[in-house]
mmCIF file of C-alpha atoms and ligand atoms in Angstrom:
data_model
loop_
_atom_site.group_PDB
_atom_site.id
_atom_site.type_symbol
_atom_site.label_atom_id
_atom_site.label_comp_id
_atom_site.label_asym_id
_atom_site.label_seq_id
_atom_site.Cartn_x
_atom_site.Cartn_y
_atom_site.Cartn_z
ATOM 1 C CA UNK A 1 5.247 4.465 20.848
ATOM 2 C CA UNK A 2 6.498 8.159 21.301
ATOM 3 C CA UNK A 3 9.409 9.727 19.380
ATOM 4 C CA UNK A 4 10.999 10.240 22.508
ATOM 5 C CA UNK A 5 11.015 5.999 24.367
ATOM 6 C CA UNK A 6 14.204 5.018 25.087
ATOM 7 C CA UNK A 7 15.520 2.019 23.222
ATOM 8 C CA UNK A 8 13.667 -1.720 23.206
ATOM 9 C CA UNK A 9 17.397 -2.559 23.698
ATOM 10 C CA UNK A 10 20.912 -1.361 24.499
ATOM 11 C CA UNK A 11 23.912 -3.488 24.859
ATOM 12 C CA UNK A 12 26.603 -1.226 25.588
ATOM 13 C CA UNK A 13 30.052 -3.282 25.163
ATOM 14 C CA UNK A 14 28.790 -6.071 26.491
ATOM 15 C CA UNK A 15 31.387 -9.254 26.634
ATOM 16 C CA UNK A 16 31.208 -13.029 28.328
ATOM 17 C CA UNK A 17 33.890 -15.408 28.578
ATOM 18 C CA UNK A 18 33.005 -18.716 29.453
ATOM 19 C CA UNK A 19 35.226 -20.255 31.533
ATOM 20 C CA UNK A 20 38.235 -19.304 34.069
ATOM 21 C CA UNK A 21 39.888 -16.487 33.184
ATOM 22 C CA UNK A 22 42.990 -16.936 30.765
ATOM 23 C CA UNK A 23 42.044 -20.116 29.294
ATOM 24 C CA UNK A 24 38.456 -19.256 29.021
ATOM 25 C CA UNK A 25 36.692 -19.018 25.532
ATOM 26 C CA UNK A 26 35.712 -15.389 24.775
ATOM 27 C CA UNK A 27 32.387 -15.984 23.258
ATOM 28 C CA UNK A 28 31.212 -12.147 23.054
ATOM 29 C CA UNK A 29 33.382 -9.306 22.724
ATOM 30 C CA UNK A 30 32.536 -5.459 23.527
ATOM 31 C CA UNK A 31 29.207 -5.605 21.520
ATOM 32 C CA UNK A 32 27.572 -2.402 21.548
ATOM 33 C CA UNK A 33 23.999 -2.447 19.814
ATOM 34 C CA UNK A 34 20.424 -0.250 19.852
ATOM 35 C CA UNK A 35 17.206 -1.741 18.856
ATOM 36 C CA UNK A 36 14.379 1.294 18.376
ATOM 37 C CA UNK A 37 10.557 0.772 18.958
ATOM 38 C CA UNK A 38 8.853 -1.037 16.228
ATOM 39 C CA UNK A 39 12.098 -2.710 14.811
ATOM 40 C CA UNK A 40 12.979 -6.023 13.073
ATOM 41 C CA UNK A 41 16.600 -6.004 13.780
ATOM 42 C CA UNK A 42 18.427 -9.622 13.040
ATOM 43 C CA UNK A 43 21.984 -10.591 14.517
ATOM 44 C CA UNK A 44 22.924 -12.110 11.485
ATOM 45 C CA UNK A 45 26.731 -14.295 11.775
ATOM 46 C CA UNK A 46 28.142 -17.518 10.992
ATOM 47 C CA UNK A 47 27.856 -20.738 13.662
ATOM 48 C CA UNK A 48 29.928 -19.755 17.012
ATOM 49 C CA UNK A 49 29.289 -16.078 16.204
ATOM 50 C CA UNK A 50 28.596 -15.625 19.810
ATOM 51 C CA UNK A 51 24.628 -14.979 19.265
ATOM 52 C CA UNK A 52 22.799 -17.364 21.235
ATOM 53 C CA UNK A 53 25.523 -16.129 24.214
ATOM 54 C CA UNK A 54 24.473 -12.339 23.788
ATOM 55 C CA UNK A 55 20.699 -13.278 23.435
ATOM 56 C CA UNK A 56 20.902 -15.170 26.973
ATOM 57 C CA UNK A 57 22.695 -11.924 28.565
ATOM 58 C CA UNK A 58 20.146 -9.581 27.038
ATOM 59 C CA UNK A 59 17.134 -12.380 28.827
ATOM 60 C CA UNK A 60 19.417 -12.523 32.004
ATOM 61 C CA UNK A 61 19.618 -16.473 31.686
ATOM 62 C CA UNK A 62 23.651 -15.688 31.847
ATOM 63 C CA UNK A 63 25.409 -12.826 33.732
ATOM 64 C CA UNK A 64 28.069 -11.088 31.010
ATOM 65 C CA UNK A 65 31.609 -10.659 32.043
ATOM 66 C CA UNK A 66 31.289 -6.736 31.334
ATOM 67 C CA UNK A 67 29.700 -4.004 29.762
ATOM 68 C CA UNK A 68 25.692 -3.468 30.423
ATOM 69 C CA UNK A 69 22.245 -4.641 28.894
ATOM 70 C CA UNK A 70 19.760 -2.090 29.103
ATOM 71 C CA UNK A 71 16.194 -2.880 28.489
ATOM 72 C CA UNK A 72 13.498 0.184 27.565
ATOM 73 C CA UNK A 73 16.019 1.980 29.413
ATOM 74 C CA UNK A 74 16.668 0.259 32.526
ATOM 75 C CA UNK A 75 19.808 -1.769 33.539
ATOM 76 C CA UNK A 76 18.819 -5.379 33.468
ATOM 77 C CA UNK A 77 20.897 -6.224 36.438
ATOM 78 C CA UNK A 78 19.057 -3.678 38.721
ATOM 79 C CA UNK A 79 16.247 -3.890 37.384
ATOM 80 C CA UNK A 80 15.154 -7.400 36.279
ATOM 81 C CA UNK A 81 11.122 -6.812 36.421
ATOM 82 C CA UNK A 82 12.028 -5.461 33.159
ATOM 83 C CA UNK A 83 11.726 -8.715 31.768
ATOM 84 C CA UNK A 84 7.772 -8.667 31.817
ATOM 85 C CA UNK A 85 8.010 -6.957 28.849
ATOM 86 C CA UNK A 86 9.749 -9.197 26.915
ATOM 87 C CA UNK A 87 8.973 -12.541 24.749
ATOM 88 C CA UNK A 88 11.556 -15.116 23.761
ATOM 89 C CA UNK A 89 11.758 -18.075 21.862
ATOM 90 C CA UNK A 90 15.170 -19.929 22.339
ATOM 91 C CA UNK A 91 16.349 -23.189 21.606
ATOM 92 C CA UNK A 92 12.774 -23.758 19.834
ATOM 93 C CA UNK A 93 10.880 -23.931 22.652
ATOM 94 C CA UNK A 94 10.707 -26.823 24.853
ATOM 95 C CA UNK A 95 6.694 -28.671 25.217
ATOM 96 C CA UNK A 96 5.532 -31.441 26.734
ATOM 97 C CA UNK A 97 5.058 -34.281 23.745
ATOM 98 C CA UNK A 98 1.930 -35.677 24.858
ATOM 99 C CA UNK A 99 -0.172 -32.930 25.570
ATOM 100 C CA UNK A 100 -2.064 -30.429 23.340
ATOM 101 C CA UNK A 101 -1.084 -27.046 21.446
ATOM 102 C CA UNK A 102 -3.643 -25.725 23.592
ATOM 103 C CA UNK A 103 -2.943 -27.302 26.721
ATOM 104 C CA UNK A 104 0.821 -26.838 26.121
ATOM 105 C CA UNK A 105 0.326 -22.453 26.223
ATOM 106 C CA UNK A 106 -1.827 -23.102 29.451
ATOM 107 C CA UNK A 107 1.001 -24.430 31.159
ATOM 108 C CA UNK A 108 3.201 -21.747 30.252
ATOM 109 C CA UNK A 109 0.740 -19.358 31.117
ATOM 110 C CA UNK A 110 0.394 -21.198 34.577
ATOM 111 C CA UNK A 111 3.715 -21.315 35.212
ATOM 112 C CA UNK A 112 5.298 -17.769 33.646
ATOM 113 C CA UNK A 113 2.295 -15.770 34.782
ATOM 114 C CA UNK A 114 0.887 -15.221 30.698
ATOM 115 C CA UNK A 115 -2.561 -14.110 30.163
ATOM 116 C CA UNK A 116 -4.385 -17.641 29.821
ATOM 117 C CA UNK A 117 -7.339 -15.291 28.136
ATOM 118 C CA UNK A 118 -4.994 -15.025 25.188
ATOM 119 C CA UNK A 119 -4.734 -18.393 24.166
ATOM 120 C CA UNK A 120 -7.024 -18.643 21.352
ATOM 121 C CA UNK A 121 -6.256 -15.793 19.862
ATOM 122 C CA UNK A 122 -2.691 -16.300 19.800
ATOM 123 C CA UNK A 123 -3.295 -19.793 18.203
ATOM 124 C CA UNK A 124 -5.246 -18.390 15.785
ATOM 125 C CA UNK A 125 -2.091 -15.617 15.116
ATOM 126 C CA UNK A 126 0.566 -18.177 14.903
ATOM 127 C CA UNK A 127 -1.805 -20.059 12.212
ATOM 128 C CA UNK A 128 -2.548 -23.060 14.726
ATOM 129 C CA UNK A 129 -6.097 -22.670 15.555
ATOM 130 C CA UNK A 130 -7.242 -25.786 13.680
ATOM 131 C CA UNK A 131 -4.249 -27.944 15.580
ATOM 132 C CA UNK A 132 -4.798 -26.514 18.741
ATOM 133 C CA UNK A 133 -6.185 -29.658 19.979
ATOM 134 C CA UNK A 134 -3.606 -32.343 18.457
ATOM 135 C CA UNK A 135 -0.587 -33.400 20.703
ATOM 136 C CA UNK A 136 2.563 -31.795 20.424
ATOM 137 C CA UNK A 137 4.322 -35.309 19.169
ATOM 138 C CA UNK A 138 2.474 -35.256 16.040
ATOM 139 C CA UNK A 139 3.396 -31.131 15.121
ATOM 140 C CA UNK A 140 6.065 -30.312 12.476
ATOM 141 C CA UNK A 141 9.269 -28.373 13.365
ATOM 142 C CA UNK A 142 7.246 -25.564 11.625
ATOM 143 C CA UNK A 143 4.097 -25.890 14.224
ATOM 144 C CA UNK A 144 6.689 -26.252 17.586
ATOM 145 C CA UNK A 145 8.215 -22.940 16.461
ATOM 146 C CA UNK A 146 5.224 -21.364 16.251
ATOM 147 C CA UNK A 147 3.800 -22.904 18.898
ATOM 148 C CA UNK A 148 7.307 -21.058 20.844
ATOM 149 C CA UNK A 149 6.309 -17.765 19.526
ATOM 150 C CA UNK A 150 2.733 -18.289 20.751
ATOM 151 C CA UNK A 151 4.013 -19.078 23.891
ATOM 152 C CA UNK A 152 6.855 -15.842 24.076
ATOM 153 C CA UNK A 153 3.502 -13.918 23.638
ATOM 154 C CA UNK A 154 1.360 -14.631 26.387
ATOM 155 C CA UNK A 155 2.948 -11.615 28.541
ATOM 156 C CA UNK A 156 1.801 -9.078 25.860
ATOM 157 C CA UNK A 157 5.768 -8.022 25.438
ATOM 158 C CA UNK A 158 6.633 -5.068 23.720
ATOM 159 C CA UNK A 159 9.867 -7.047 21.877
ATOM 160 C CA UNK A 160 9.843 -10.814 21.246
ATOM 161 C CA UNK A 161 13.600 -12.269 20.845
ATOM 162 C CA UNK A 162 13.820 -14.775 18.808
ATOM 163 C CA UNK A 163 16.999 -17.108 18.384
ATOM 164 C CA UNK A 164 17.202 -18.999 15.233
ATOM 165 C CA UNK A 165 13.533 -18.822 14.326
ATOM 166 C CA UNK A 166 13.702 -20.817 11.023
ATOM 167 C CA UNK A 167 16.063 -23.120 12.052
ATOM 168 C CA UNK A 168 15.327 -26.612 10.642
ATOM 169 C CA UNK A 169 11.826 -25.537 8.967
ATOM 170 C CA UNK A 170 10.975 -26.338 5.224
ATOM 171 C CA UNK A 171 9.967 -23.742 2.816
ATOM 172 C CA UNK A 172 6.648 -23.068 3.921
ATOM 173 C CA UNK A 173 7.322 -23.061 7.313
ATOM 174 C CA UNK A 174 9.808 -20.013 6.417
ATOM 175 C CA UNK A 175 7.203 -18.377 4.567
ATOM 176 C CA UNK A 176 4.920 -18.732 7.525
ATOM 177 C CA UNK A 177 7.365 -17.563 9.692
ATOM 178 C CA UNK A 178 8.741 -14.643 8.040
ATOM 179 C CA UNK A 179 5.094 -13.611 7.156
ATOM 180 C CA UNK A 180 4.651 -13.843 11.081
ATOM 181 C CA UNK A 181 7.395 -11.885 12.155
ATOM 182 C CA UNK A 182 6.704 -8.679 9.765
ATOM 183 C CA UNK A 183 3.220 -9.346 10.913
ATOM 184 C CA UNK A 184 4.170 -8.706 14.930
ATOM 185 C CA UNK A 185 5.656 -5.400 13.732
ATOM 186 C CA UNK A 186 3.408 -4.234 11.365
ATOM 187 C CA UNK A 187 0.321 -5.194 12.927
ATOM 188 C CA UNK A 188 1.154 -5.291 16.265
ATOM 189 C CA UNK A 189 3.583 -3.116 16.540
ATOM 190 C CA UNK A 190 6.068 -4.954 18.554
ATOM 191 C CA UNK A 191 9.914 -4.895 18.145
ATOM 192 C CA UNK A 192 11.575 -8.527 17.015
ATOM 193 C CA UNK A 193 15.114 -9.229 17.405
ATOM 194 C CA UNK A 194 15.901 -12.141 16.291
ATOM 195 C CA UNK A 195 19.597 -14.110 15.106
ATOM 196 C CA UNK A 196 20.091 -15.953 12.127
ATOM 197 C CA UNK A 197 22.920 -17.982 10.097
ATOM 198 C CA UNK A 198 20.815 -17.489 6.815
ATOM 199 C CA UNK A 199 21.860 -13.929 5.546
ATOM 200 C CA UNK A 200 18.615 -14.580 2.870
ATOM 201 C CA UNK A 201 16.245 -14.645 6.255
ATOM 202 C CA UNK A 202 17.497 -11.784 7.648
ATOM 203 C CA UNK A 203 17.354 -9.439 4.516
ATOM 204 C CA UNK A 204 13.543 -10.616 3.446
ATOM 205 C CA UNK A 205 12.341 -9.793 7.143
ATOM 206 C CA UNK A 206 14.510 -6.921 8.872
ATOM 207 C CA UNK A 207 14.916 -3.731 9.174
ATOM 208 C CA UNK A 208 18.429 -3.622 10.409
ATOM 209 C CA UNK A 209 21.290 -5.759 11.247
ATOM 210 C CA UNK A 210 23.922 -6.530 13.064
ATOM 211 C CA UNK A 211 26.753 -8.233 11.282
ATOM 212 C CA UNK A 212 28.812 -10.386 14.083
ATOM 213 C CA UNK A 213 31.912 -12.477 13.987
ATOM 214 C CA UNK A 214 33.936 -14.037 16.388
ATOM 215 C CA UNK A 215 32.194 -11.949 19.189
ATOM 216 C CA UNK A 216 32.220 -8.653 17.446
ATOM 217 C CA UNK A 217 29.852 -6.500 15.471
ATOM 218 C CA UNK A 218 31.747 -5.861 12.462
ATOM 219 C CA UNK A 219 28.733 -3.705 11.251
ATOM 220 C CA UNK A 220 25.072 -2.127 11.936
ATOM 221 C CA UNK A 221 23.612 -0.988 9.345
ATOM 222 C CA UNK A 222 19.952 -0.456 7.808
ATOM 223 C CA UNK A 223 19.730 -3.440 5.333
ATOM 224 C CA UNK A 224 18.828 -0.715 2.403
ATOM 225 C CA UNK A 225 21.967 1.351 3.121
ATOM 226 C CA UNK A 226 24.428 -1.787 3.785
ATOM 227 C CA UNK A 227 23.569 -3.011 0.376
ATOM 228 C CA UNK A 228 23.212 0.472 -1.425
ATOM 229 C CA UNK A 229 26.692 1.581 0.358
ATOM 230 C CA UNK A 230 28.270 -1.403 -1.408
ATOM 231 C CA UNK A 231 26.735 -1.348 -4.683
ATOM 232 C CA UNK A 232 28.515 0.257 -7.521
ATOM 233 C CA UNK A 233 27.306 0.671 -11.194
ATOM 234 C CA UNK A 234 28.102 -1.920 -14.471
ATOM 235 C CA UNK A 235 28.377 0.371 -18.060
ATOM 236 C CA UNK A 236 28.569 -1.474 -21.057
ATOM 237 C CA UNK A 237 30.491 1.099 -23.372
ATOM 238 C CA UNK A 238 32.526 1.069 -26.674
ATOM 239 C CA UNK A 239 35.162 1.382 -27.385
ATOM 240 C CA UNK A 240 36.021 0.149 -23.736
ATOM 241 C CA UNK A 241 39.275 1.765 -23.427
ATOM 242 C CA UNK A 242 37.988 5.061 -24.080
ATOM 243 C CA UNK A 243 35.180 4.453 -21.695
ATOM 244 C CA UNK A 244 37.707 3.016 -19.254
ATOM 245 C CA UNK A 245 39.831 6.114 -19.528
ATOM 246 C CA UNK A 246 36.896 8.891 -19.158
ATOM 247 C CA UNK A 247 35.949 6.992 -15.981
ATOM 248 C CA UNK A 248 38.875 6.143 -14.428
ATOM 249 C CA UNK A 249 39.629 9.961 -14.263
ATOM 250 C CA UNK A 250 37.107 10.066 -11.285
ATOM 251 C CA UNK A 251 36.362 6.564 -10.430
ATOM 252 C CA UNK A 252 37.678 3.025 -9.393
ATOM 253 C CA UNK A 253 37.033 1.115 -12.318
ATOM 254 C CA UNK A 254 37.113 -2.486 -12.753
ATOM 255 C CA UNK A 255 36.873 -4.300 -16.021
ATOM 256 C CA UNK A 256 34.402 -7.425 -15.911
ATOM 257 C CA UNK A 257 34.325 -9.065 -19.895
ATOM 258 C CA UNK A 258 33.157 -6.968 -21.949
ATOM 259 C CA UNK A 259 31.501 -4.354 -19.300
ATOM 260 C CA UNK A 260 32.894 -2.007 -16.876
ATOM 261 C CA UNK A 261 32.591 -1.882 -13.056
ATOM 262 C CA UNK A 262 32.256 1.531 -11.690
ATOM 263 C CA UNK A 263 32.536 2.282 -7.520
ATOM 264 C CA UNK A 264 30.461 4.878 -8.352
ATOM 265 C CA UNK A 265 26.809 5.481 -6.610
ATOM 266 C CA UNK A 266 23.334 5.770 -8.325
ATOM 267 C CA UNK A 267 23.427 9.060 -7.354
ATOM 268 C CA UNK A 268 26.125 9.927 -9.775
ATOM 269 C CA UNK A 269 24.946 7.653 -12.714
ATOM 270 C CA UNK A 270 23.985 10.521 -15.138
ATOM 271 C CA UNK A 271 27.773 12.004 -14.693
ATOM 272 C CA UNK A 272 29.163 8.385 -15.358
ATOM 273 C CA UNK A 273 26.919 8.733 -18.700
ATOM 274 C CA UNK A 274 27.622 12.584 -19.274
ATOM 275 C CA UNK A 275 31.808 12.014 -18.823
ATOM 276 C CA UNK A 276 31.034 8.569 -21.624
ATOM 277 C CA UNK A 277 29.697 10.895 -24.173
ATOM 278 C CA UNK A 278 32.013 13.388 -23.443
ATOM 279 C CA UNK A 279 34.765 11.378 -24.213
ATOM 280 C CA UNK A 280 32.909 10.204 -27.153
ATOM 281 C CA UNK A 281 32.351 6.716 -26.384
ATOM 282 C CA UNK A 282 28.839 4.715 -27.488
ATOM 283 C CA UNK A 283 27.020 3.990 -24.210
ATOM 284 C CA UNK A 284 24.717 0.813 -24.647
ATOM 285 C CA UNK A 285 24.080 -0.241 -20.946
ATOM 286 C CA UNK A 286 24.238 1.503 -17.201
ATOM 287 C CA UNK A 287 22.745 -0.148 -14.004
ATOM 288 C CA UNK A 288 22.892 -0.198 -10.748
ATOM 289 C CA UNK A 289 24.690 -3.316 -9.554
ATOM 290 C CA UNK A 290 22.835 -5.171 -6.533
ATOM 291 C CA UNK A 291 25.438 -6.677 -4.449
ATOM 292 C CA UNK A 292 23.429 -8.901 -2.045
ATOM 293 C CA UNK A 293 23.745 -9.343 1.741
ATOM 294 C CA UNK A 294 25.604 -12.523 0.989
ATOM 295 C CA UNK A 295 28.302 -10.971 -0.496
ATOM 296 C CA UNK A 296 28.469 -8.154 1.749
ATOM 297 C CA UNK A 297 28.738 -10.876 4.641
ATOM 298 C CA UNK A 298 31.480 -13.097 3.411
ATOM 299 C CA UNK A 299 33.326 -10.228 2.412
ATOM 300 C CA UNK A 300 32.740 -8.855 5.683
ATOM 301 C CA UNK A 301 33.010 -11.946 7.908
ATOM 302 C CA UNK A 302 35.995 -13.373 5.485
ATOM 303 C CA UNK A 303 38.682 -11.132 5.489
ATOM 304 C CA UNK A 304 40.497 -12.070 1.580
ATOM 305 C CA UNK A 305 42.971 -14.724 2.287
ATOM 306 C CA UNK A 306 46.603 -13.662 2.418
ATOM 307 C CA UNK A 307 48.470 -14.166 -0.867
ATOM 308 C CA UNK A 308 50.362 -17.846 -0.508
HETATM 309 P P1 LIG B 401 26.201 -18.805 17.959
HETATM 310 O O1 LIG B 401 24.892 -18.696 18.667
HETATM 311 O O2 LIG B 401 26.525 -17.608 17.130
HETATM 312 O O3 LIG B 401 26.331 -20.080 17.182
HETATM 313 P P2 LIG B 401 27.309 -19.222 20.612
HETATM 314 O O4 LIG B 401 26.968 -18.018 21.417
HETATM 315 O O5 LIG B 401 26.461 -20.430 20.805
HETATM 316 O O6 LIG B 401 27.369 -18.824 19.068
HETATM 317 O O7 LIG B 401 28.823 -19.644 20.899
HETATM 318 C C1 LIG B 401 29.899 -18.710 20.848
HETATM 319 C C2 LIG B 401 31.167 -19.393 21.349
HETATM 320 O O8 LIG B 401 31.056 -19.698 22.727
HETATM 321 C C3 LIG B 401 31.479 -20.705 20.658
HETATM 322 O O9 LIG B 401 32.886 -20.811 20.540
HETATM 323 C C4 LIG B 401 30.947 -21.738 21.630
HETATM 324 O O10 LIG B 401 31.641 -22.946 21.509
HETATM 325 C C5 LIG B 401 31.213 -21.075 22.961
HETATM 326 N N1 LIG B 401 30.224 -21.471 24.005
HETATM 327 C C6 LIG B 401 28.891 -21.334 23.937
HETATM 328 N N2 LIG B 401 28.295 -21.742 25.085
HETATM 329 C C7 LIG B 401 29.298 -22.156 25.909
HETATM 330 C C8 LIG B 401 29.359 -22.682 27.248
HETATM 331 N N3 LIG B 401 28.239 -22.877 27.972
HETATM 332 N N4 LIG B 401 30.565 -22.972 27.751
HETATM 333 C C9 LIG B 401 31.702 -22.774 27.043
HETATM 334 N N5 LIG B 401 31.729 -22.286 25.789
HETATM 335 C C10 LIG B 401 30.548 -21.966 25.219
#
């Protein structure tokens, strides 16, 4: 796609209350988000986050009580042919038991207007070419789900929206589906947005992500720069109170056992190490500490509680 396409995806404060007014339930509250061409982005929050709610806005299933949802640039509510160019997969996809794989993704195609052509080849994508003849009864969770992104892709979309895509599969079928998620933007160069609970999912597979709670974004970051932008750096020094002193000159130190926890960057490791020697301290360790997503998200999503 060129430099210059408008977004896959633009919610511009975008709220919904369900409800009557007053002592309605304020699901989603002025969330304002961009997803680029060729994106993973996950909307990554706790249960009652408010993500299957924005999801349904941004596929027009539910109208939101304000703000705007604009798809590759046009306004969804003007312009709902927009949705031709978009997959989805939402509450895992809904088959009929008895019949086939196969004869499951005809039906959709019948009925949605997908390219029946397809079918095979999107079986054999999804990694259910060999069980495209068994009934749907006798699939794992891990088959129906792909099965649901099989189905989201008979239209050829450009972005496939995916809510809670490894909800209730085992370890494998996470593998499989992670590996087929990167795979639809890599290979295929689609955009994915998809929600999770599972902060692990979201930072194996995305490229960015939203942080909600409560009906907010709290935070949209690249996954690289929310976990670099919180990481700080552990020195192992001696004598500590020396090192302690040298640093604390510049830095927010913290002391953790024997070691030292500097809110410093990587960046500005070798002046952490030049102001140690300075001060003549021994300097025995220095890394990088890797905060991951999951504490960035409870620290983020659970505000400290108050002192009692
Ligand atoms: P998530 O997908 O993050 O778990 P939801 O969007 O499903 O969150 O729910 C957000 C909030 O809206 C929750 O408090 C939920 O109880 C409420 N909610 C969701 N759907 C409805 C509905 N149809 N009617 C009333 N309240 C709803």
């Amino acid at each position: 796609m060129s430099e210059n396409a408008p977004p896959v995806v633009e919610l511009v404060n975008v709220s919904k209350t369900y409800g009557r007014r007053g002592g309605g339930v304020r699901a989603v509250r002025g969330v304002s988000l961009t997803v680029a061409p060729g994106e993973v982005y996950g909307f990554l929050g706790p249960n009652g986050a408010g993500k299957s709610t924005t999801i349904r806005m941004m596929l027009g299933l539910i109208a939101p009580s304000g703000g705007e949802v604009r798809l590759f640039g046009e306004d969804l509510r003007r312009n709902p042919s927009v949705l031709r160019r978009v997959g989805s997969l939402v509450d895992g996809g809904a088959f009929y038991p008895f019949l086939s794989g196969r004869r499951n993704l005809e039906v959709v195609a019948k009925t949605h207007g997908g390219d029946g052509a397809r079918i095979d080849e999107l079986l054999d994508q999804v990694g259910l070419a060999k069980d495209a003849k068994r009934k749907v009864k006798g699939y794992s969770t891990g088959m129906r789900q792909r099965l649901g992104v099989a189905a989201a892709l008979l239209n050829d979309p450009d972005i496939v929206i995916l809510d809670e895509p490894v909800n209730g599969l085992d370890v494998a079928g996470i593998q499989e589906m992670r590996a087929l998620i990167r795979g639809l933007a890599a290979d295929r160069g689609k955009s994915v947005f998809l929600s999770s609970h599972l902060l692990h999912e979201v930072q194996q597979v995305c490229d960015r992500v939203a942080i909600v709670s409560k009906g907010e974004v709290v935070r949209e970051s690249g996954i690289a720069e929310l976990l670099r932008q919180d990481a700080g750096l552990r020195v192992e020094a001696a004598p500590l109170d020396i090192a302690e002193a040298a640093l604390t000159a510049r830095w927010k130190v913290e002391r953790s056992g024997d070691a030292l926890l500097v809110d410093a960057t990587k960046d500005e490791a070798p002046e952490v190490a030049r102001r140690l020697i300075g001060a003549g301290a021994n300097l025995f360790a220095l890394a990088a500490e890797q905060r991951n997503l999951e504490d960035v998200f409870l620290s983020i999503t659970q505000p400290e509680a108050p002192d009692a």
